[in-house]
Each structure stands twice: as C-alpha cells, then as structure tokens.
Coordinates of C-alpha atoms in Angstrom, one line a residue:
M1 CA 18.7 -18.8 -16.9
I2 CA 17.8 -15.4 -15.3
K3 CA 15.9 -12.7 -17.0
K4 CA 15.1 -9.3 -15.6
F5 CA 12.1 -7.2 -16.9
Y6 CA 12.2 -3.5 -16.4
G7 CA 8.6 -2.3 -16.4
P8 CA 8.1 1.4 -16.4
P9 CA 4.5 2.6 -15.3
G10 CA 1.7 0.9 -17.2
T11 CA 3.9 -1.3 -19.4
G12 CA 2.4 -4.5 -18.1
K13 CA 5.3 -6.2 -16.3
T14 CA 3.0 -8.2 -14.0
E15 CA 1.0 -9.4 -17.0
K16 CA 4.2 -10.3 -18.7
L17 CA 5.2 -12.5 -15.8
I18 CA 1.8 -14.2 -15.7
R19 CA 2.0 -15.0 -19.5
R20 CA 5.4 -16.5 -18.9
A21 CA 4.0 -18.6 -16.1
L22 CA 1.2 -19.8 -18.4
A23 CA 3.7 -20.7 -21.0
Y24 CA 5.4 -23.0 -18.6
V25 CA 2.1 -24.6 -17.7
R26 CA 1.3 -25.2 -21.4
S27 CA 4.7 -26.8 -21.9
G28 CA 3.9 -29.3 -19.2
T29 CA 5.5 -27.9 -16.0
P30 CA 3.5 -28.9 -13.0
I31 CA 1.9 -25.9 -11.3
T32 CA 3.6 -27.0 -8.0
E33 CA 7.0 -26.4 -9.6
I34 CA 6.2 -22.8 -10.5
G35 CA 6.9 -20.3 -7.8
Y36 CA 5.3 -16.9 -8.3
F37 CA 6.1 -14.4 -5.5
A38 CA 4.4 -11.1 -5.4
F39 CA 5.2 -8.1 -3.1
T40 CA 1.8 -8.0 -1.5
R41 CA -0.9 -10.5 -0.7
K42 CA -3.4 -8.5 -2.9
A43 CA -1.0 -8.9 -5.9
A44 CA -0.5 -12.6 -5.2
N45 CA -4.3 -13.1 -5.2
T46 CA -4.6 -11.1 -8.4
A47 CA -2.0 -13.4 -10.1
K48 CA -3.9 -16.5 -8.9
E49 CA -7.2 -15.1 -10.3
R50 CA -5.6 -14.5 -13.7
I51 CA -4.1 -17.9 -13.8
L52 CA -7.4 -19.5 -12.9
E53 CA -9.2 -17.5 -15.7
K54 CA -6.9 -19.1 -18.2
N55 CA -6.7 -22.6 -16.5
P56 CA -10.1 -23.3 -14.9
H57 CA -9.1 -27.0 -14.5
F58 CA -7.0 -25.9 -11.5
H59 CA -10.4 -25.3 -9.9
K60 CA -9.3 -23.4 -6.8
K61 CA -6.7 -20.9 -5.6
K62 CA -5.3 -23.5 -3.2
D63 CA -4.1 -25.5 -6.3
L64 CA -1.7 -22.6 -6.9
K65 CA 0.4 -23.6 -3.9
Y66 CA 3.3 -21.3 -4.6
F67 CA 1.6 -18.2 -5.9
Q68 CA 2.1 -16.1 -2.8
T69 CA 4.4 -13.6 -1.1
L70 CA 7.8 -14.4 0.2
H71 CA 6.6 -14.1 3.7
S72 CA 3.8 -16.5 3.0
L73 CA 6.3 -19.0 1.6
A74 CA 8.4 -18.7 4.8
F75 CA 5.3 -18.9 7.0
R76 CA 4.0 -22.1 5.5
T77 CA 7.4 -23.7 5.0
L78 CA 8.2 -23.2 8.7
G79 CA 4.9 -24.6 9.7
L80 CA 3.8 -21.5 11.6
S81 CA 0.4 -20.5 12.8
E82 CA -1.3 -17.0 13.1
D83 CA -1.0 -17.3 16.9
N84 CA 2.8 -17.2 16.5
V85 CA 2.8 -13.9 14.6
M86 CA 3.1 -10.4 16.1
Q87 CA 0.0 -8.3 15.5
D88 CA -0.5 -4.6 15.7
Y89 CA -1.9 -4.8 19.2
H90 CA 1.3 -6.5 20.5
Y91 CA 3.3 -3.4 19.7
D92 CA 0.8 -1.3 21.6
D93 CA 1.1 -3.8 24.5
L94 CA 4.9 -3.6 24.4
G95 CA 4.8 0.1 24.3
K96 CA 2.7 0.1 27.5
I97 CA 5.3 -2.2 29.2
L98 CA 8.1 0.2 28.2
S99 CA 6.0 3.3 29.0
I100 CA 6.3 4.7 25.4
S101 CA 3.8 5.3 22.7
V102 CA 3.9 2.7 19.9
K103 CA 1.3 2.7 17.1
A104 CA 2.2 0.1 14.5
K105 CA 0.3 -1.1 11.5
R106 CA 1.0 -3.7 8.9
D107 CA -1.3 -3.6 5.8
I108 CA -0.2 -6.7 4.0
D109 CA -2.5 -5.9 1.0
S110 CA -0.4 -2.8 0.4
S111 CA 3.1 -3.7 1.7
P112 CA 4.8 -6.4 3.9
Y113 CA 6.6 -3.6 5.8
L114 CA 5.6 -2.4 9.2
T115 CA 4.7 1.2 9.6
C116 CA 5.3 2.7 13.0
D117 CA 5.1 6.1 14.6
N118 CA 7.9 5.4 17.0
E119 CA 11.3 6.3 15.6
Y120 CA 13.1 3.8 17.9
F121 CA 11.1 1.0 16.4
Q122 CA 11.7 2.4 12.9
I123 CA 15.4 2.0 13.5
I124 CA 15.1 -1.5 14.9
T125 CA 12.9 -2.9 12.1
K126 CA 14.9 -1.2 9.3
A127 CA 18.2 -2.6 10.8
R128 CA 16.7 -6.1 10.8
E129 CA 15.5 -5.8 7.2
K130 CA 19.0 -4.7 6.2
N131 CA 20.5 -7.5 8.3
I132 CA 22.7 -5.1 10.2
E133 CA 23.1 -4.2 13.9
V134 CA 20.6 -1.7 15.3
W135 CA 23.5 0.5 16.3
D136 CA 24.9 0.5 12.8
E137 CA 21.5 1.6 11.4
Y138 CA 21.3 4.4 14.0
C139 CA 24.8 5.6 12.9
T140 CA 23.7 6.2 9.3
G141 CA 22.7 9.7 10.4
E142 CA 19.2 9.5 9.0
Y143 CA 17.4 9.8 12.3
D144 CA 16.4 12.5 14.8
K145 CA 19.3 13.9 16.8
N146 CA 17.1 13.4 19.9
I147 CA 17.3 9.6 19.8
V148 CA 18.9 8.4 23.0
P149 CA 21.4 5.5 22.3
N150 CA 20.9 3.8 25.6
T151 CA 17.1 4.0 25.2
L152 CA 17.4 2.5 21.7
K153 CA 19.5 -0.5 23.0
H154 CA 17.0 -0.9 25.9
I155 CA 14.0 -1.0 23.5
A156 CA 15.7 -3.4 21.1
A157 CA 16.6 -5.8 23.9
N158 CA 13.1 -5.7 25.3
Y159 CA 11.6 -6.3 21.9
I160 CA 13.5 -9.5 21.6
E161 CA 12.6 -10.5 25.1
Y162 CA 8.9 -9.7 24.6
K163 CA 8.7 -12.0 21.5
K164 CA 10.6 -14.8 23.3
K165 CA 8.4 -14.6 26.4
N166 CA 5.2 -14.7 24.3
T167 CA 6.4 -17.2 21.8
L168 CA 6.0 -14.7 18.9
I169 CA 7.8 -13.8 15.8
D170 CA 7.4 -10.9 13.4
Y171 CA 7.5 -10.8 9.6
T172 CA 11.2 -10.2 9.5
D173 CA 11.8 -13.2 11.8
M174 CA 10.0 -15.4 9.2
I175 CA 12.5 -14.5 6.6
H176 CA 15.5 -14.9 8.9
Q177 CA 14.3 -18.4 10.0
F178 CA 13.7 -19.4 6.4
I179 CA 17.2 -18.4 5.6
Q180 CA 18.6 -20.4 8.6
R181 CA 16.6 -23.4 7.4
K182 CA 17.2 -23.1 3.7
E183 CA 17.2 -26.9 3.3
L184 CA 13.4 -26.7 3.6
C185 CA 13.1 -24.6 0.5
P186 CA 11.1 -26.3 -2.3
K187 CA 12.6 -27.1 -5.7
F188 CA 11.2 -25.2 -8.7
K189 CA 11.3 -25.4 -12.4
V190 CA 10.9 -21.6 -12.5
V191 CA 10.6 -18.8 -10.0
F192 CA 9.0 -15.4 -10.7
I193 CA 9.6 -12.4 -8.4
D194 CA 7.4 -9.3 -9.0
E195 CA 8.2 -5.8 -7.7
A196 CA 11.8 -6.9 -7.0
Q197 CA 13.0 -3.3 -6.6
D198 CA 11.2 -3.3 -3.3
L199 CA 13.0 -6.2 -1.7
S200 CA 15.1 -5.7 1.4
P201 CA 18.5 -7.2 1.9
I202 CA 17.1 -10.2 3.9
Q203 CA 14.5 -10.7 1.2
W204 CA 17.3 -10.7 -1.4
M205 CA 19.0 -13.4 0.7
M206 CA 15.8 -15.5 0.5
Y207 CA 15.8 -14.8 -3.2
D208 CA 19.3 -16.2 -3.5
I209 CA 18.1 -19.5 -1.9
L210 CA 15.1 -19.6 -4.3
K211 CA 17.5 -18.9 -7.2
S212 CA 19.7 -21.9 -6.2
N213 CA 16.6 -24.1 -6.1
A214 CA 15.2 -23.1 -9.5
E215 CA 16.2 -23.8 -13.1
D216 CA 14.9 -20.5 -14.4
V217 CA 14.3 -17.2 -12.7
Y218 CA 12.4 -14.1 -13.8
L219 CA 12.6 -10.8 -12.0
A220 CA 10.4 -7.8 -12.7
G221 CA 10.4 -4.3 -11.4
D222 CA 11.2 -0.7 -12.0
D223 CA 14.0 1.1 -10.0
D224 CA 12.2 4.4 -10.7
Q225 CA 9.3 3.1 -8.6
A226 CA 11.4 1.9 -5.7
I227 CA 9.6 3.7 -2.8
Y228 CA 10.4 1.5 0.2
A229 CA 13.9 2.5 1.0
W230 CA 12.5 4.0 4.3
A231 CA 11.8 0.4 5.3
G232 CA 15.2 -1.0 4.1
A233 CA 14.5 -1.9 0.5
D234 CA 17.6 -2.3 -1.6
V235 CA 17.0 -1.0 -5.1
D236 CA 20.7 -1.1 -6.0
R237 CA 20.7 -4.9 -5.6
F238 CA 17.8 -5.0 -8.2
I239 CA 19.7 -2.9 -10.7
Q240 CA 23.0 -4.8 -10.2
E241 CA 21.6 -8.3 -10.2
P242 CA 23.2 -10.2 -13.1
A243 CA 20.5 -11.2 -15.7
T244 CA 19.5 -10.8 -19.3
E245 CA 17.7 -7.5 -19.2
I246 CA 14.6 -6.6 -21.1
V247 CA 12.9 -3.2 -21.0
L248 CA 9.1 -3.1 -21.6
K249 CA 9.0 0.0 -23.7
K250 CA 5.3 0.9 -24.3
S251 CA 3.1 2.3 -21.6
R252 CA -0.6 1.6 -21.8
R253 CA -1.2 4.2 -19.1
V254 CA 0.9 7.3 -19.3
P255 CA 0.2 10.0 -21.9
K256 CA 2.8 12.3 -23.3
K257 CA 2.4 15.4 -21.1
I258 CA 2.4 13.2 -18.0
Q259 CA 5.5 11.5 -19.1
D260 CA 7.2 14.9 -19.7
V261 CA 6.6 15.7 -16.0
S262 CA 7.8 12.3 -14.8
N263 CA 11.0 12.6 -16.9
I264 CA 11.8 15.9 -15.0
I265 CA 11.5 14.0 -11.7
V266 CA 13.7 11.0 -12.6
S267 CA 16.3 13.3 -14.1
R268 CA 16.9 14.5 -10.6
I269 CA 18.0 11.1 -9.4
Q270 CA 21.7 11.3 -8.6
G271 CA 22.5 7.7 -7.5
L272 CA 22.4 4.4 -9.3
R273 CA 19.7 4.2 -11.9
A274 CA 19.1 1.8 -14.8
D275 CA 19.3 3.4 -18.2
K276 CA 16.0 2.8 -19.9
V277 CA 13.5 4.6 -22.2
Y278 CA 9.8 3.9 -22.6
H279 CA 7.2 5.3 -25.0
A280 CA 4.1 7.1 -23.7
R281 CA 0.6 6.6 -25.1
E282 CA -0.2 8.5 -28.3
E283 CA -2.6 10.8 -26.4
D284 CA -1.2 14.1 -25.1
G285 CA -3.1 14.1 -21.8
S286 CA -2.9 17.3 -19.7
C287 CA -1.1 18.7 -16.7
M288 CA -2.1 21.8 -14.9
T289 CA -1.5 23.5 -11.6
I290 CA -4.3 24.3 -9.2
N291 CA -4.5 26.1 -5.9
N292 CA -7.2 24.0 -4.2
L293 CA -10.0 21.6 -4.8
D294 CA -12.5 24.4 -5.5
S295 CA -11.0 24.6 -9.0
L296 CA -12.4 21.3 -10.0
D297 CA -15.9 19.7 -10.3
L298 CA -15.6 16.5 -8.3
G299 CA -19.2 15.8 -8.9
K300 CA -18.4 14.2 -12.2
H301 CA -16.0 11.6 -13.5
H302 CA -13.5 9.5 -11.5
W303 CA -10.7 11.0 -9.4
L304 CA -7.7 9.8 -7.5
I305 CA -6.4 12.3 -4.9
L306 CA -2.8 11.5 -3.8
T307 CA -1.0 12.9 -0.8
R308 CA 2.5 12.3 0.5
T309 CA 1.4 11.7 4.1
I310 CA -1.5 10.1 6.0
A311 CA -2.0 13.4 7.8
K312 CA -2.5 15.3 4.6
S313 CA -4.8 12.6 3.3
M314 CA -7.0 13.0 6.3
Q315 CA -7.1 16.8 5.8
I316 CA -8.3 16.2 2.2
A317 CA -10.9 13.8 3.5
K318 CA -12.2 16.5 5.9
I319 CA -12.5 19.0 3.0
L320 CA -14.4 16.4 0.9
K321 CA -16.8 15.7 3.7
E322 CA -17.6 19.4 4.0
K323 CA -18.3 19.5 0.3
G324 CA -20.6 16.5 0.4
V325 CA -18.4 14.5 -2.0
Y326 CA -18.7 10.7 -1.8
F327 CA -15.2 9.4 -1.5
E328 CA -13.3 6.4 -0.3
N329 CA -10.1 6.0 1.7
K330 CA -9.0 3.4 4.2
Y331 CA -10.9 5.0 7.0
V332 CA -14.2 6.4 5.7
K333 CA -16.1 4.4 3.2
G334 CA -17.2 1.4 5.4
I335 CA -18.4 3.6 8.2
I336 CA -20.3 6.0 6.0
V337 CA -22.0 3.3 4.0
K338 CA -23.2 1.6 7.2
L339 CA -24.6 4.9 8.5
Y340 CA -26.2 5.7 5.1
K341 CA -28.0 2.3 5.1
A342 CA -29.3 2.8 8.6
A343 CA -30.6 6.2 7.6
I344 CA -32.4 4.8 4.6
H345 CA -33.9 2.0 6.8
Y346 CA -35.1 4.5 9.4
T347 CA -36.7 6.7 6.7
K348 CA -38.6 3.7 5.4
Y349 CA -39.7 2.9 8.9
A350 CA -40.9 6.5 9.3
E351 CA -42.9 6.2 6.1
G352 CA -44.7 3.1 7.5
E353 CA -42.7 0.3 5.8
D354 CA -42.0 -2.9 7.7
L355 CA -38.4 -3.6 8.4
Q356 CA -36.4 -6.9 8.5
D357 CA -34.6 -7.8 11.7
T358 CA -31.2 -7.0 10.2
Q359 CA -32.4 -3.6 9.1
M360 CA -33.6 -2.8 12.6
E361 CA -30.3 -4.0 14.0
D362 CA -28.5 -1.5 11.7
I363 CA -30.7 1.3 13.1
Q364 CA -30.1 0.2 16.7
D365 CA -26.3 0.7 16.3
Y366 CA -26.9 4.4 16.0
T367 CA -29.7 5.2 18.5
S368 CA -30.0 4.7 22.2
L369 CA -33.8 4.4 21.9
E370 CA -35.3 0.9 22.1
K371 CA -37.5 -0.2 19.2
D372 CA -40.7 0.5 21.0
D373 CA -39.6 4.1 21.6
W374 CA -38.8 4.9 18.0
S375 CA -40.9 7.8 16.7
K376 CA -41.9 8.2 13.1
D377 CA -42.2 12.0 13.7
I378 CA -38.4 12.3 14.5
P379 CA -36.1 12.4 11.5
W380 CA -33.2 9.9 11.4
F381 CA -30.5 12.5 12.0
E382 CA -32.2 13.5 15.3
A383 CA -32.9 9.9 16.3
F384 CA -29.3 8.7 15.7
D385 CA -27.9 10.2 18.9
K386 CA -25.0 7.7 18.9
A387 CA -23.8 8.7 15.5
N388 CA -21.1 11.3 15.1
F389 CA -22.5 14.8 14.2
E390 CA -20.0 15.3 11.3
D391 CA -20.8 11.9 9.9
K392 CA -24.6 12.6 10.0
N393 CA -24.1 16.0 8.4
Y394 CA -22.0 14.4 5.7
I395 CA -24.7 11.9 4.9
R396 CA -27.3 14.7 4.6
L397 CA -25.0 16.5 2.2
L398 CA -24.4 13.3 0.2
L399 CA -28.2 12.7 -0.1
S400 CA -28.8 16.4 -1.1
N401 CA -26.0 16.0 -3.8
K402 CA -27.7 12.9 -5.0
E403 CA -24.6 10.8 -4.6
K404 CA -25.1 7.1 -5.2
L405 CA -23.8 5.4 -2.1
N406 CA -24.9 2.0 -3.3
E407 CA -22.1 2.2 -5.9
D408 CA -18.4 2.5 -5.5
P409 CA -17.2 6.0 -4.9
R410 CA -15.9 7.9 -7.9
V411 CA -13.4 9.8 -5.7
K412 CA -10.6 7.9 -3.9
V413 CA -8.1 9.5 -1.5
S414 CA -4.8 7.8 -0.8
T415 CA -1.2 8.3 0.1
I416 CA 1.2 7.8 -2.8
H417 CA 2.6 4.6 -1.2
A418 CA -0.8 3.0 -0.8
A419 CA -1.8 3.8 -4.4
K420 CA 1.2 2.2 -6.0
G421 CA -0.1 0.0 -8.8
G422 CA -3.3 2.0 -9.1
E423 CA -4.4 4.5 -11.8
S424 CA -7.1 6.9 -12.7
M425 CA -8.2 9.1 -15.6
N426 CA -7.9 12.1 -13.3
V427 CA -5.2 12.4 -10.7
I428 CA -4.8 15.3 -8.2
L429 CA -1.3 15.2 -6.7
V430 CA -1.2 17.3 -3.5
L431 CA 2.4 18.7 -3.3
D432 CA 2.5 19.4 0.4
N433 CA 5.3 17.7 2.2
A434 CA 5.9 17.1 5.9
R435 CA 8.7 18.9 7.8
K436 CA 10.2 15.6 8.8
I437 CA 10.5 14.5 5.2
R438 CA 11.9 17.9 4.1
E439 CA 14.6 17.6 6.8
A440 CA 15.4 14.0 5.9
V441 CA 16.1 14.7 2.3
L442 CA 18.9 17.1 3.3
K443 CA 20.8 14.3 5.0
S444 CA 21.8 12.2 2.0
V445 CA 21.6 11.6 -1.8
K446 CA 19.8 8.3 -1.1
K447 CA 17.1 10.1 0.8
R448 CA 16.7 12.7 -2.0
D449 CA 16.5 9.9 -4.6
E450 CA 13.9 8.0 -2.6
E451 CA 11.8 11.2 -2.4
H452 CA 12.0 11.8 -6.2
R453 CA 10.9 8.2 -6.8
V454 CA 7.9 8.6 -4.5
W455 CA 6.7 11.7 -6.5
Y456 CA 7.4 9.9 -9.8
V457 CA 5.0 7.1 -8.7
G458 CA 2.4 9.8 -7.8
V459 CA 2.6 11.5 -11.2
T460 CA 2.5 8.3 -13.2
R461 CA -0.8 7.1 -11.7
S462 CA -2.6 9.4 -14.2
K463 CA -4.0 8.0 -17.4
K464 CA -5.2 11.3 -18.8
N465 CA -5.3 14.5 -16.6
L466 CA -2.9 15.4 -13.9
Y467 CA -3.6 18.3 -11.5
L468 CA -0.7 19.5 -9.4
M469 CA -2.2 21.1 -6.3
R470 CA 0.1 23.7 -4.8
A471 CA 1.3 23.3 -1.2
K472 CA -0.3 25.5 1.4
I473 CA 3.2 27.0 1.9
E474 CA 4.7 26.6 -1.5
R475 CA 8.4 26.4 -0.4
H476 CA 7.4 23.4 1.8
G477 CA 6.0 21.5 -1.1
Y478 CA 7.7 19.2 -3.7
Q479 CA 8.8 21.5 -6.5
L480 CA 7.4 20.7 -10.0

C-alpha cells in the first residue's frame, strides 16, 4: 500500500505523518519496524520529539532508531564514522591544491545539499545527485558559457582522487554506496518519507529500495514548494509516483489575501504540476507593497524578512544594524549576544560589583588589557579595543532602543530557502533578484518554474501580513 499526501502550506502534512506513525505504534508495530525519513536533521529531531511526547515509555530519542534522514540511514547502515565524511574545510583544501577558490557549506539542519560558490563543483555535485555523467550535466546548457570543459574534467577527476587518497566520502557517496549494498537495507512494516518533492534521483533510487523492503509507504510533500532543483531534486518523480493520492485541503497558516498572491505565482508554472486546491484560513490577512524598511515599525511585533540571496540578506542585516533593531540570522545573533553580555559585565564591574571568573573571561575576549589594568573610569565601548567598531555601535543602539537581548529576537532575517517550513505573522519579502538568477531563468522552462516555486514558498510563510518590498531596480526584481 502506497499513499501520497499533498500538503500545501500550513496544512499539516508532517503532523499527518506523525499521527499515522503513532497509529502504527498503537496497533502493535514495533518502533524499530517504522522508518520515518525527514529531509533535514532538524525535521527528523522534531518528529522524534513529537513521538516521545505521545509515547514517553520510549524514554530516549535513541529508541527511535529509524527516525532520521536518508543520509543518516545510509551512514549508519554502512558503518561509517564522521572521520570518513568530507567537511567544508576539505573543499577549501582541495581548492588550494587545484589553485581555485572553493567555498562550500552544508547546513544539514536546513538541507542535505551542498552549497558551493564554485560553478565547476556545482556541476559535479548536481550530476552525481542526478546519477548522470558530469559532461551530460554540463551539456544541459544551464551553466555559464565561460566554463572550460577540460578544466571541468580535471576538477572532477581530482575530486575523486582527493577523496580516495584521504579515505573520504561525501553525502552523495553515502547514498550511492547504500544503493550498491541494498541487501543491508532493514525491513520495515511502514516507511514514511517527508518533503519527498525535494528528493534527487539517487535519493529516489534509495526510496525504491526502502519501498521494496516495506509493507506500507507514505509519501508527503508539495510540488509547489519544490525549491531544490538547483541541487538536482526531481519534483516530477514525486508527482508521477504511483500512489493513492490525498490532498490536505485546509491551511492553518495562509489567509485569503496571501493565498490570492500565491495563486498568481503558481499559475505561472508551465511544466508538470499536480492539480490540487486548498482552502485558506477564514481571515483576510493583508498584502501591501513598500519601498523600503522605513515604511514599517520594526520595534513592535514579530517579523520575518526574506530574501532570494545570501548577499541581499546581508545587506538587510546591515540596514537593521544601523537602525538598532535586534535581529537574528545565521551570522549575527550569537556574536552580538556574547558582546552584549560582556558589555553588561564590564558595566557592573565599573559600578563596583564583583564578577565571577566566567564573566571576567567574557570581558577578556574583547579587551587587550589585563584584569589589573582595567579602569572603572573607561566605558566598555572604549575598553573593548578587540571588538569590531560596527558591532560596538550596534550594541549601543540596541541598549538605547531598550531591546531585550536576553530574549529571542523578534526580527529574523533569512533567505527563502533557509526559511522553508517557517512562518511569521508579519513577512517582508524582498523582491530583489540576482543577475545570475535572472539570466538562468531565461534558459529553460524548468528554471523558470523553479524560480516561481521559490517565490511561492516566500509568500506562503505569512500568517497574517505580507509586505512586498520593491527591488532597488524594479525591473531586476521578481514581478508581483
């Protein structure tokens, strides 16, 4: 038996899968015969926590042996160790050997796919996810015309040799090796695959092995939210996979006016798309266009600011710093909170309070003065000569704005990809788009469809108010 749940934004498809898993537990299925495979490690841990809430007798997350990602299943089944796995710094090392710049990052809490600034590596990794030759991927015509074929072949060959020489494998190798040793695959009563629209062809091959080793299978996803085609994900396979199809029709997130905007976007998809309708929340919500952040009072309420690119996200972060708005993104919060705590500790010291050793260590990270040379007459922002000037000024603005840095920030800044699965009452969608993306969408229908889906995900993060922030050069932005 195979069932496929289509879960438009906020319809609770993950919750649906978890309830089905709990039903199997109640009917007597051993937890070790339930395979629940999430797209990210964060999602897998969330599933474990929800199962444990309902079944505290399992005691620990480790009891949920097969609640994990596909890559984790391959990793453990093959008996690998962390020492065997390519890390971000290995790509930097390989780049130095080849005399090229390679900045690679894998954030397994957000996606199993490698992001890399080097287009040669983008071609190589995408080809391997699609299980095709590197040359065939290059010939799709999606890449920069300045790519040198012989250089591509040279880098691909050296990548293989580097891994072999250092006894390393990457995440894609894990899946390939699992497929080659399919006899090791466990037997299951039931298998659940969440976010199936984002699986690549080799992950679908792994799915086929799991399917043949399970009595029942449940797939869940939404082709309209398939935003990893850039990494090789195969949304068409999800749509075409034979199964009993069930559409979850009621969104608990998206209000009517936000849905109206999202419908405009998906109507632009020209390729394969599942025919489905879902109902918005009863609330109207609101959607308005703004020119910049000055139009809004970010000092109140919770906000999610979404951008198409990391570069634009960093530009927004700089603006927020200048305004003295306490916010969070992947790069700022931890650094700022640490500096803030050190500033508070130093202020207490200046006021005559005794400090604990750990508090003095926090201060020492930001000043070149030894403890005996600290002066109560010098304010912290002058004493902290090792701290970045912009960061110090930002802290002073936060303090003057009475921001509460001991609490989670009300404002979050993220790329659309990193925010998938997230939501907020107030969403600001920055419509600027990068030149490289604008050029890519001109090359094929698939690239255009992928881009529409990305903006669909951005729009549907809003639970109440959506603010569309015009691109700096409007013709360069996504048109809504």
